[in-house]
Amino acid sequence: MNSAMLIILLFLLFSLYLGIRAKRGKDMNMEQFAVGGRGFGTLFIFLLIAGEVYTTFTFLGGSGWAYSKGAPAYYVPAYIFLAYVLSYWLAPKVWRYAKDHNIISQPDFFASKYNSRVLGIIVAIVGSMALVPYIVIQFKGLGIIVGEASYGAIPPLAASIIGAVVVTTYVMVSGIHGSAWTALIKDFMILAIVIFLGIYIPFHYFGGIQPMFENVQAVKPELLTLSTEGLSPAWFISTVLLNALGFYLLPNSFVVVLSANGEKSIRKNSITLPLYTLLLLFVFFIGFAALLKIPGLEGADGDLSLLRLAIQTFDPWIIGLIGAAGLLTALVPASVMLMAASVGLTKSFYQVLVPQATEKQQLKVSKLFILLISFAALVLTITGGEALAMLNIMSYSLVTQLAPSLLFSLFNKNVVNKYGAGAGIIVSVLLVLFVTAKEIKISTFLPDVPHMINDISLGFIALIINVIVMLAVSFITRAFAVKSASLKEVENSILKREG
Amino acid sequence: MKSVKLLLFVPFIGLLGFIPAANRIEPYVFGLPFLLFYIVFWMVLSSILLTVIYKLDPENRRRDS
């Protein structure tokens, strides 16, 4: 056993311990389990929201994109900090309504706002469709990170399975409390590791950050700007807008908002969180450094750039710490995702099927869902497959389709009704699924369309169609309702006269 | 929406509205290629802007929330 492997195992056991211990002193009911009894203050909300952002993607994909694609990778911090800006207005409103109506899951929120259980089920399905691929990515990423960082001593598959077992165990025991406590050490670790690597590596190899970028400019200048076609400014703007809107619609981000202890702690967080996205800058530095130092990683292997460069640079014990940080970046988000998906499914499906279910039964069913989803995700991790990669590309495009009906429902007078909300979501989600499966672009229909328009992200176009359908259906069904209501009135008055 | 919250639009317009113009390598600022600097600049400015909004927002003066 090498020292790296030992360190990783120690951190794994420690997070399991923390995650289980988190339950102590809590009388577990649905509200405690799902949203921590709405008791998390500014610090824990910060850790949890930041925890949802810094996933294995930060470690692998962030540096991987910088390595293989360059500047388009900047879209990630851009949409995240704009999501935080938006959250200043959005999140407290969501929190207030959820608190006043005793809501602990996203499908419930929609069901209550639109007074429609069916809409709740639709939202639960869309949310789970977006979440499951994310969970799989965490398991997969965990396997890759631990595999590399243990110098191959732990096979990736074994690491994925062990990680999945650990996270499933502590989520089932402690619910979101387990996530909050493991988030504490995770954020500390990733902050320390990423800043250290992001500064040390450019200075060590190039004598500074600007010299490193000048080196990149000399070799591959096209990686430092957005390209004129494909990953162009039009792509960048539409994707950033889409993801910024969708960020809090991810069921796992949504549920963290609900777990806050007040509107103020949410607002305070929206101030500090944009600064926290600066962390991704350091990840990009590592990706760019790797591009110069270890060129030649093709395709998905670009995701290994950070780990490979680190292994080439540091002693095993530092690699162990990097591996441990990577492990935690998988566990924490995966735990909240598992919890959010399972509570959402319980609250929508199970409560429709068994309306008289007690709190205890709901809790049991939620835990059962966690086990099921975790198992399904693990199977998908092992079997992989095209469909999964596709779902992941679509995750944001799918989940953002919930945004319009949420936003409209937050205004005092909602012009959208349940039919409109449901129709808008279903039409746009089907459109995203179909178009992604068929790899259709706008130029398929309009070959002469300027690439500026062709590059606009598909989800964004679906979003516009969503809003149009939503408003049209709401308007028509309302007109219909008014008509049939007035018909009834006439009928009644006739009946009265006759009677 | 209260008027002070309209300031929340500023980062969206500031960042996304000028991306085509900011899409360049030079000049380097604080060691960063210009496009990256421009994004970082808005991250920091957003945080400052949110602090101002937070201070001005009457809703934060209520004690219960």
XYZ file of C-alpha atoms in Angstrom:
564
model
C 0.000 0.000 0.000
C 1.455 3.370 -0.974
C 1.105 6.532 1.090
C -1.306 8.115 -1.399
C -3.685 5.197 -1.095
C -3.480 5.311 2.690
C -4.387 8.996 2.787
C -7.331 8.483 0.441
C -8.663 5.615 2.559
C -8.329 7.659 5.736
C -10.358 10.475 4.231
C -12.957 8.022 2.995
C -13.401 6.583 6.482
C -13.419 10.034 8.019
C -16.194 11.230 5.725
C -18.220 8.120 6.451
C -17.790 8.793 10.172
C -18.729 12.484 9.824
C -21.675 11.677 7.580
C -23.145 9.185 10.023
C -22.339 11.205 13.091
C -24.208 14.160 11.573
C -27.461 12.532 12.591
C -26.694 12.794 16.282
C -29.213 14.727 18.332
C -31.642 14.986 15.415
C -35.091 13.558 15.679
C -35.279 12.327 12.093
C -38.432 13.236 10.202
C -38.976 14.173 6.548
C -38.228 17.838 7.123
C -34.997 17.073 8.991
C -33.994 14.495 6.439
C -34.643 16.563 3.321
C -34.003 20.155 4.330
C -32.297 19.897 7.722
C -35.359 21.232 9.498
C -34.731 24.522 7.623
C -32.052 25.231 10.165
C -28.855 25.858 8.198
C -27.241 29.241 8.735
C -25.095 31.264 6.385
C -21.992 29.092 6.718
C -23.619 25.741 6.027
C -25.642 27.128 3.149
C -22.432 28.474 1.719
C -20.720 25.115 2.047
C -23.642 23.245 0.556
C -24.208 25.543 -2.410
C -20.489 25.723 -3.065
C -20.466 21.964 -2.583
C -22.969 21.537 -5.381
C -20.786 23.536 -7.720
C -17.422 22.039 -7.027
C -18.078 18.522 -8.180
C -15.692 16.109 -9.806
C -16.173 18.331 -12.815
C -14.084 20.993 -11.125
C -11.260 18.551 -10.830
C -11.485 16.697 -14.088
C -13.679 18.592 -16.507
C -12.616 22.133 -15.624
C -8.964 21.478 -16.256
C -9.881 19.075 -19.055
C -11.830 21.708 -20.983
C -9.078 24.280 -20.546
C -6.642 21.642 -21.764
C -8.541 20.521 -24.828
C -10.807 23.447 -25.708
C -9.283 26.485 -23.976
C -11.344 29.641 -23.482
C -14.795 28.061 -23.937
C -14.153 26.521 -20.500
C -14.707 29.992 -19.024
C -18.417 29.497 -19.502
C -18.481 27.500 -16.264
C -17.492 30.212 -13.770
C -19.437 32.753 -15.846
C -22.766 30.983 -15.525
C -22.173 30.054 -11.925
C -21.554 33.569 -10.698
C -24.468 34.914 -12.723
C -26.657 32.239 -11.153
C -25.622 33.594 -7.759
C -26.498 37.126 -8.824
C -29.921 35.908 -9.910
C -30.294 33.966 -6.669
C -30.335 37.178 -4.656
C -33.803 37.798 -6.026
C -34.945 34.264 -6.772
C -33.845 32.145 -3.820
C -35.417 34.098 -0.929
C -38.771 34.068 -2.744
C -38.587 30.313 -3.198
C -37.541 29.829 0.402
C -40.341 32.010 1.794
C -43.067 30.222 -0.126
C -41.666 26.788 0.740
C -41.493 27.652 4.410
C -45.016 29.072 4.523
C -46.408 25.995 2.773
C -44.254 23.377 4.428
C -42.616 22.284 1.191
C -39.475 20.142 1.195
C -38.981 19.191 -2.443
C -39.000 20.751 -5.867
C -41.916 18.759 -7.344
C -43.959 19.734 -4.296
C -43.201 23.362 -4.925
C -44.585 23.257 -8.445
C -47.530 21.109 -7.394
C -48.463 23.611 -4.724
C -47.902 26.753 -6.809
C -50.018 25.447 -9.647
C -52.316 23.359 -7.527
C -51.675 20.279 -9.652
C -50.296 16.945 -8.514
C -49.732 15.972 -12.135
C -47.409 18.921 -12.646
C -45.498 17.750 -9.573
C -44.998 14.368 -11.187
C -43.838 15.930 -14.462
C -41.324 18.046 -12.552
C -40.092 15.028 -10.609
C -39.490 13.125 -13.835
C -37.608 15.981 -15.493
C -35.562 16.531 -12.335
C -34.592 12.877 -12.048
C -33.721 12.714 -15.732
C -31.256 15.518 -15.152
C -29.923 14.183 -11.859
C -29.223 10.537 -12.549
C -26.542 11.238 -15.190
C -24.984 13.706 -12.767
C -24.795 11.074 -10.060
C -23.251 8.637 -12.512
C -20.638 11.234 -13.438
C -19.765 11.642 -9.767
C -19.315 7.897 -9.340
C -17.304 7.673 -12.527
C -15.195 10.692 -11.682
C -14.558 9.282 -8.246
C -13.278 6.071 -9.778
C -10.970 7.914 -12.159
C -9.563 10.238 -9.497
C -8.960 7.558 -6.909
C -7.597 5.176 -9.525
C -5.048 7.696 -10.780
C -4.155 9.109 -7.369
C -3.534 5.679 -5.869
C -1.101 5.005 -8.734
C -3.412 2.287 -9.945
C -3.452 0.430 -6.618
C -7.222 0.852 -6.396
C -8.966 -0.020 -9.670
C -11.409 2.729 -10.752
C -14.368 0.387 -10.705
C -13.667 -0.735 -7.148
C -13.276 2.893 -6.103
C -16.619 3.792 -7.697
C -18.353 0.980 -5.864
C -16.783 1.745 -2.485
C -17.570 5.430 -2.894
C -21.167 4.678 -3.831
C -21.601 2.436 -0.804
C -20.180 5.054 1.550
C -22.283 7.912 0.241
C -25.467 5.843 0.104
C -24.921 4.725 3.682
C -24.519 8.135 5.193
C -27.281 9.771 3.160
C -29.698 7.081 4.242
C -28.717 7.605 7.854
C -28.400 11.369 8.092
C -30.061 12.865 5.020
C -28.885 16.364 4.213
C -27.136 16.661 7.575
C -24.613 14.128 6.351
C -23.996 16.212 3.234
C -23.543 19.369 5.273
C -20.911 17.878 7.568
C -18.911 16.237 4.824
C -19.159 19.498 2.857
C -17.283 21.143 5.683
C -14.098 19.161 5.178
C -14.565 18.987 1.447
C -14.594 22.729 0.932
C -11.585 23.200 3.123
C -9.665 20.517 1.234
C -10.543 21.639 -2.251
C -9.857 25.281 -1.465
C -6.405 24.466 -0.127
C -5.501 21.975 -2.846
C -6.731 23.908 -5.854
C -5.198 27.224 -4.851
C -1.914 25.537 -4.009
C -1.761 23.662 -7.315
C -3.015 26.602 -9.339
C -0.269 28.867 -8.058
C 2.569 26.417 -7.572
C 2.415 24.775 -10.985
C 2.540 27.927 -13.177
C 5.324 29.408 -11.054
C 7.258 26.179 -10.849
C 7.224 25.493 -14.582
C 6.956 28.940 -16.158
C 7.954 31.448 -13.512
C 4.521 32.993 -13.291
C 0.986 33.113 -14.622
C 1.459 35.618 -17.410
C 4.571 33.824 -18.714
C 2.531 30.638 -18.820
C -0.235 32.265 -20.838
C 2.352 33.810 -23.154
C 3.674 30.335 -23.753
C 0.186 29.134 -24.612
C -0.233 32.124 -26.904
C 2.969 31.200 -28.709
C 1.915 27.583 -29.248
C -1.855 27.634 -29.535
C -3.195 31.203 -29.552
C -6.624 30.004 -30.662
C -7.170 28.435 -27.223
C -7.175 31.798 -25.471
C -10.262 33.219 -27.168
C -13.648 31.953 -28.270
C -13.653 30.775 -31.849
C -15.611 32.442 -34.623
C -17.696 29.341 -35.262
C -18.921 26.498 -33.066
C -17.882 27.453 -29.535
C -18.328 31.093 -30.473
C -19.489 34.162 -28.521
C -23.080 33.350 -29.546
C -22.685 29.872 -28.068
C -21.055 31.319 -24.967
C -23.756 33.895 -24.281
C -26.689 31.546 -24.858
C -25.142 28.718 -22.830
C -24.229 30.985 -19.930
C -27.748 32.435 -19.834
C -29.343 29.006 -20.060
C -27.231 27.496 -17.309
C -27.486 30.546 -15.045
C -31.272 30.242 -15.260
C -31.160 26.496 -14.759
C -28.712 26.403 -11.867
C -31.248 26.729 -9.073
C -33.669 24.469 -10.930
C -31.353 21.528 -10.447
C -33.212 19.683 -7.708
C -30.058 19.515 -5.596
C -29.484 23.290 -5.662
C -33.168 23.899 -5.096
C -33.283 21.780 -1.976
C -30.259 23.533 -0.492
C -32.126 26.830 -0.759
C -35.013 25.305 1.181
C -32.678 24.179 3.952
C -31.653 27.746 4.862
C -32.785 29.195 8.176
C -33.878 32.506 6.680
C -33.963 34.829 3.712
C -31.033 36.762 5.045
C -28.603 33.862 5.111
C -29.475 33.189 1.473
C -28.924 36.797 0.457
C -25.671 37.017 2.362
C -24.481 33.978 0.477
C -25.187 35.481 -2.881
C -22.632 38.168 -1.993
C -19.741 35.859 -1.191
C -20.428 33.057 -3.648
C -19.382 34.926 -6.830
C -15.936 35.363 -5.313
C -15.778 31.661 -4.627
C -16.067 30.931 -8.346
C -12.597 32.470 -8.643
C -11.437 29.049 -7.553
C -12.123 27.764 -11.041
C -9.524 30.182 -12.323
C -6.853 28.140 -10.580
C -8.227 24.965 -12.095
C -7.886 26.543 -15.537
C -4.283 27.497 -14.769
C -3.524 23.844 -14.142
C -5.253 22.841 -17.379
C -3.264 25.354 -19.411
C -0.012 24.331 -17.727
C -0.750 20.695 -18.529
C -1.381 21.634 -22.146
C 2.217 22.819 -22.393
C 3.859 20.239 -20.158
C 2.050 17.032 -21.052
C 0.552 17.565 -24.500
C -1.024 14.733 -26.418
C -3.909 13.660 -24.168
C -6.679 13.058 -26.675
C -10.416 13.417 -26.249
C -11.765 12.371 -22.871
C -8.220 11.805 -21.632
C -7.922 15.596 -21.423
C -9.864 15.206 -18.189
C -6.849 13.483 -16.700
C -4.583 16.475 -17.336
C -4.672 17.779 -13.765
C -3.938 14.432 -12.149
C -1.273 13.437 -14.653
C 0.560 16.728 -14.308
C 0.311 16.560 -10.515
C 1.702 13.029 -10.458
C 4.611 14.193 -12.573
C 5.258 17.120 -10.234
C 4.683 15.976 -6.655
C 5.458 13.326 -4.040
C 2.910 10.572 -3.419
C 1.583 12.056 -0.168
C 0.521 15.238 -1.961
C -1.105 13.104 -4.641
C -2.920 11.331 -1.830
C -4.308 14.639 -0.593
C -5.348 15.563 -4.124
C -7.046 12.187 -4.464
C -8.815 12.699 -1.147
C -10.052 16.116 -2.219
C -11.242 14.588 -5.473
C -13.026 11.854 -3.583
C -14.860 14.423 -1.477
C -15.867 16.443 -4.543
C -17.713 13.344 -5.687
C -19.290 12.338 -2.382
C -20.825 15.633 -1.295
C -22.691 16.564 -4.476
C -23.700 12.956 -5.063
C -25.196 12.803 -1.582
C -27.383 15.867 -2.088
C -28.387 14.681 -5.553
C -29.430 11.282 -4.238
C -31.407 12.879 -1.471
C -33.085 15.503 -3.665
C -34.084 12.988 -6.318
C -35.471 10.472 -3.853
C -37.431 12.946 -1.749
C -38.806 14.463 -4.954
C -39.983 11.073 -6.171
C -41.466 10.208 -2.794
C -43.300 13.489 -2.520
C -44.734 13.319 -6.020
C -45.314 9.665 -6.959
C -45.645 7.954 -3.625
C -47.924 10.569 -2.162
C -50.248 10.350 -5.133
C -50.353 6.558 -4.912
C -50.644 6.419 -1.132
C -52.115 9.743 -0.046
C -52.629 8.628 3.543
C -48.980 7.631 4.070
C -47.553 8.649 7.410
C -44.369 10.648 7.822
C -42.524 7.500 8.907
C -43.591 5.619 5.798
C -42.533 8.512 3.586
C -39.125 8.530 5.202
C -38.786 4.814 4.626
C -39.795 5.137 0.988
C -37.343 8.003 0.506
C -34.543 5.829 1.803
C -35.630 3.031 -0.459
C -35.527 5.415 -3.428
C -32.005 6.455 -2.436
C -30.929 2.850 -2.509
C -32.614 2.282 -5.865
C -31.236 5.392 -7.556
C -27.780 4.751 -6.185
C -27.874 1.202 -7.452
C -29.159 2.260 -10.863
C -26.454 4.908 -11.081
C -23.824 2.373 -10.175
C -25.024 -0.009 -12.863
C -24.922 2.835 -15.392
C -21.442 3.736 -14.170
C -20.260 0.247 -14.935
C -22.089 -0.229 -18.222
C -21.614 3.360 -19.375
C -23.163 3.840 -22.738
C -23.992 6.485 -25.273
C -27.362 7.360 -23.837
C -25.766 8.459 -20.635
C -23.257 10.810 -22.210
C -26.135 12.308 -24.145
C -28.299 12.782 -21.084
C -25.458 14.535 -19.396
C -25.042 16.965 -22.250
C -28.750 17.635 -21.962
C -28.987 17.915 -18.175
C -29.028 21.694 -18.099
C -31.087 22.011 -21.269
C -33.688 19.768 -19.641
C -33.787 21.190 -16.190
C -33.849 24.809 -17.354
C -37.181 24.098 -19.012
C -38.623 24.225 -15.500
C -37.421 27.814 -15.109
C -40.177 29.740 -16.927
C -43.042 28.245 -14.938
C -41.094 28.780 -11.721
C -40.313 32.403 -12.531
C -43.895 33.202 -13.536
C -45.181 31.609 -10.357
C -43.078 33.961 -8.239
C -44.843 37.104 -9.384
C -47.890 38.263 -7.488
C -50.233 37.691 -10.360
C -49.416 34.585 -12.372
C -50.632 34.660 -15.956
C -49.651 31.011 -16.420
C -51.948 28.206 -15.284
C -51.214 24.525 -14.732
C -52.080 23.537 -18.286
C -49.736 26.134 -19.703
C -46.913 25.199 -17.323
C -47.294 21.496 -18.050
C -47.584 21.931 -21.819
C -44.572 24.260 -21.955
C -42.396 21.840 -19.986
C -43.460 18.738 -21.902
C -43.114 20.293 -25.365
C -39.696 21.792 -24.683
C -38.325 18.696 -22.935
C -39.433 16.473 -25.810
C -37.879 18.924 -28.229
C -34.554 18.817 -26.379
C -34.591 15.011 -26.278
C -35.509 14.653 -29.924
C -33.145 17.256 -31.305
C -30.204 16.000 -29.270
C -30.851 12.412 -30.301
C -31.014 13.388 -33.959
C -28.161 15.879 -33.713
C -30.188 18.537 -35.435
C -28.920 22.100 -35.649
C -30.729 25.141 -36.968
C -28.749 24.882 -40.176
C -30.405 21.514 -40.834
C -33.519 23.430 -41.800
C -31.990 26.718 -42.839
C -28.646 25.936 -44.467
C -27.890 29.601 -45.040
C -28.436 30.714 -41.476
C -25.506 32.776 -40.150
C -23.373 30.711 -37.809
C -23.968 33.292 -35.117
C -27.521 31.996 -34.896
C -26.639 28.386 -35.600
C -24.341 28.345 -32.564
C -27.078 29.364 -30.141
C -27.519 26.592 -27.643
C -30.397 24.245 -28.296
C -31.702 24.483 -24.755
C -32.026 28.197 -25.185
C -34.176 27.841 -28.287
C -36.299 25.229 -26.532
C -36.685 27.715 -23.694
C -38.154 30.334 -26.006
C -40.584 27.788 -27.483
C -41.428 26.716 -23.952
C -42.478 30.245 -22.992
C -44.544 30.693 -26.146
C -46.387 27.383 -25.644
C -46.858 28.119 -21.969
C -48.455 31.509 -22.533
C -50.553 30.352 -25.475
C -51.945 27.297 -23.676
C -52.592 29.281 -20.511
C -54.453 31.910 -22.502
C -56.546 29.437 -24.484
C -57.471 27.223 -21.531
C -58.392 30.276 -19.506
C -60.614 31.634 -22.272
C -62.180 28.205 -22.478
C -62.719 28.067 -18.728
C -64.345 31.476 -18.756
C -66.620 30.456 -21.597
C -67.762 27.237 -19.973
C -68.206 29.068 -16.693
C -70.461 31.645 -18.277
C -72.354 28.886 -20.099
C -72.969 27.218 -16.750
C -74.265 30.482 -15.380
C -76.700 30.846 -18.225
C -77.750 27.251 -17.781
C -78.265 27.772 -14.074
C -80.328 30.858 -14.566
C -82.492 29.054 -17.118
C -82.943 26.145 -14.759
C -83.838 28.546 -11.982
C -86.405 30.270 -14.111
C -87.931 26.969 -15.101
C -87.865 25.751 -11.517
C -39.460 44.051 -7.778
C -37.949 46.900 -5.830
C -35.889 49.346 -7.809
C -32.593 48.534 -6.103
C -32.910 44.950 -7.296
C -32.868 46.146 -10.885
C -29.126 46.486 -10.333
C -29.043 42.682 -10.530
C -29.322 43.008 -14.305
C -26.049 44.913 -14.501
C -23.678 41.897 -14.350
C -25.719 40.038 -16.967
C -25.580 42.939 -19.411
C -22.044 43.908 -18.482
C -20.595 40.449 -18.954
C -22.663 38.959 -21.750
C -23.308 42.164 -23.690
C -19.627 42.782 -24.251
C -18.315 39.259 -24.764
C -17.764 39.728 -28.530
C -15.743 42.873 -27.832
C -13.814 41.309 -24.947
C -12.964 38.197 -26.945
C -9.243 38.959 -27.316
C -5.911 37.913 -25.840
C -4.214 41.271 -25.475
C -3.774 43.359 -23.442
C -2.915 41.093 -20.520
C -4.297 42.400 -17.241
C -2.942 41.106 -13.910
C -1.211 38.368 -15.862
C -4.443 37.132 -17.458
C -5.354 37.146 -21.147
C -7.982 39.835 -21.684
C -11.041 37.590 -22.080
C -10.308 35.720 -18.869
C -9.586 38.968 -17.058
C -12.895 40.407 -18.252
C -14.841 37.498 -16.773
C -12.927 37.679 -13.496
C -13.500 41.422 -13.394
C -17.268 40.875 -13.488
C -17.108 38.167 -10.852
C -15.470 40.562 -8.427
C -17.660 43.488 -9.437
C -20.798 41.350 -8.969
C -19.785 40.617 -5.443
C -19.299 44.324 -4.741
C -22.563 45.160 -6.441
C -24.426 42.559 -4.390
C -22.954 44.012 -1.212
C -24.330 47.423 -2.199
C -27.724 45.938 -3.039
C -27.769 44.061 0.247
C -27.053 47.256 2.198
C -29.705 49.257 0.349
C -32.373 46.570 0.268
C -34.998 47.459 2.888
C -35.932 43.784 3.224
C -32.702 43.050 5.074
C -33.564 45.510 7.843
C -36.434 43.394 9.053
C -35.218 41.352 11.946
C -37.240 38.196 11.529
C -36.144 37.146 8.057
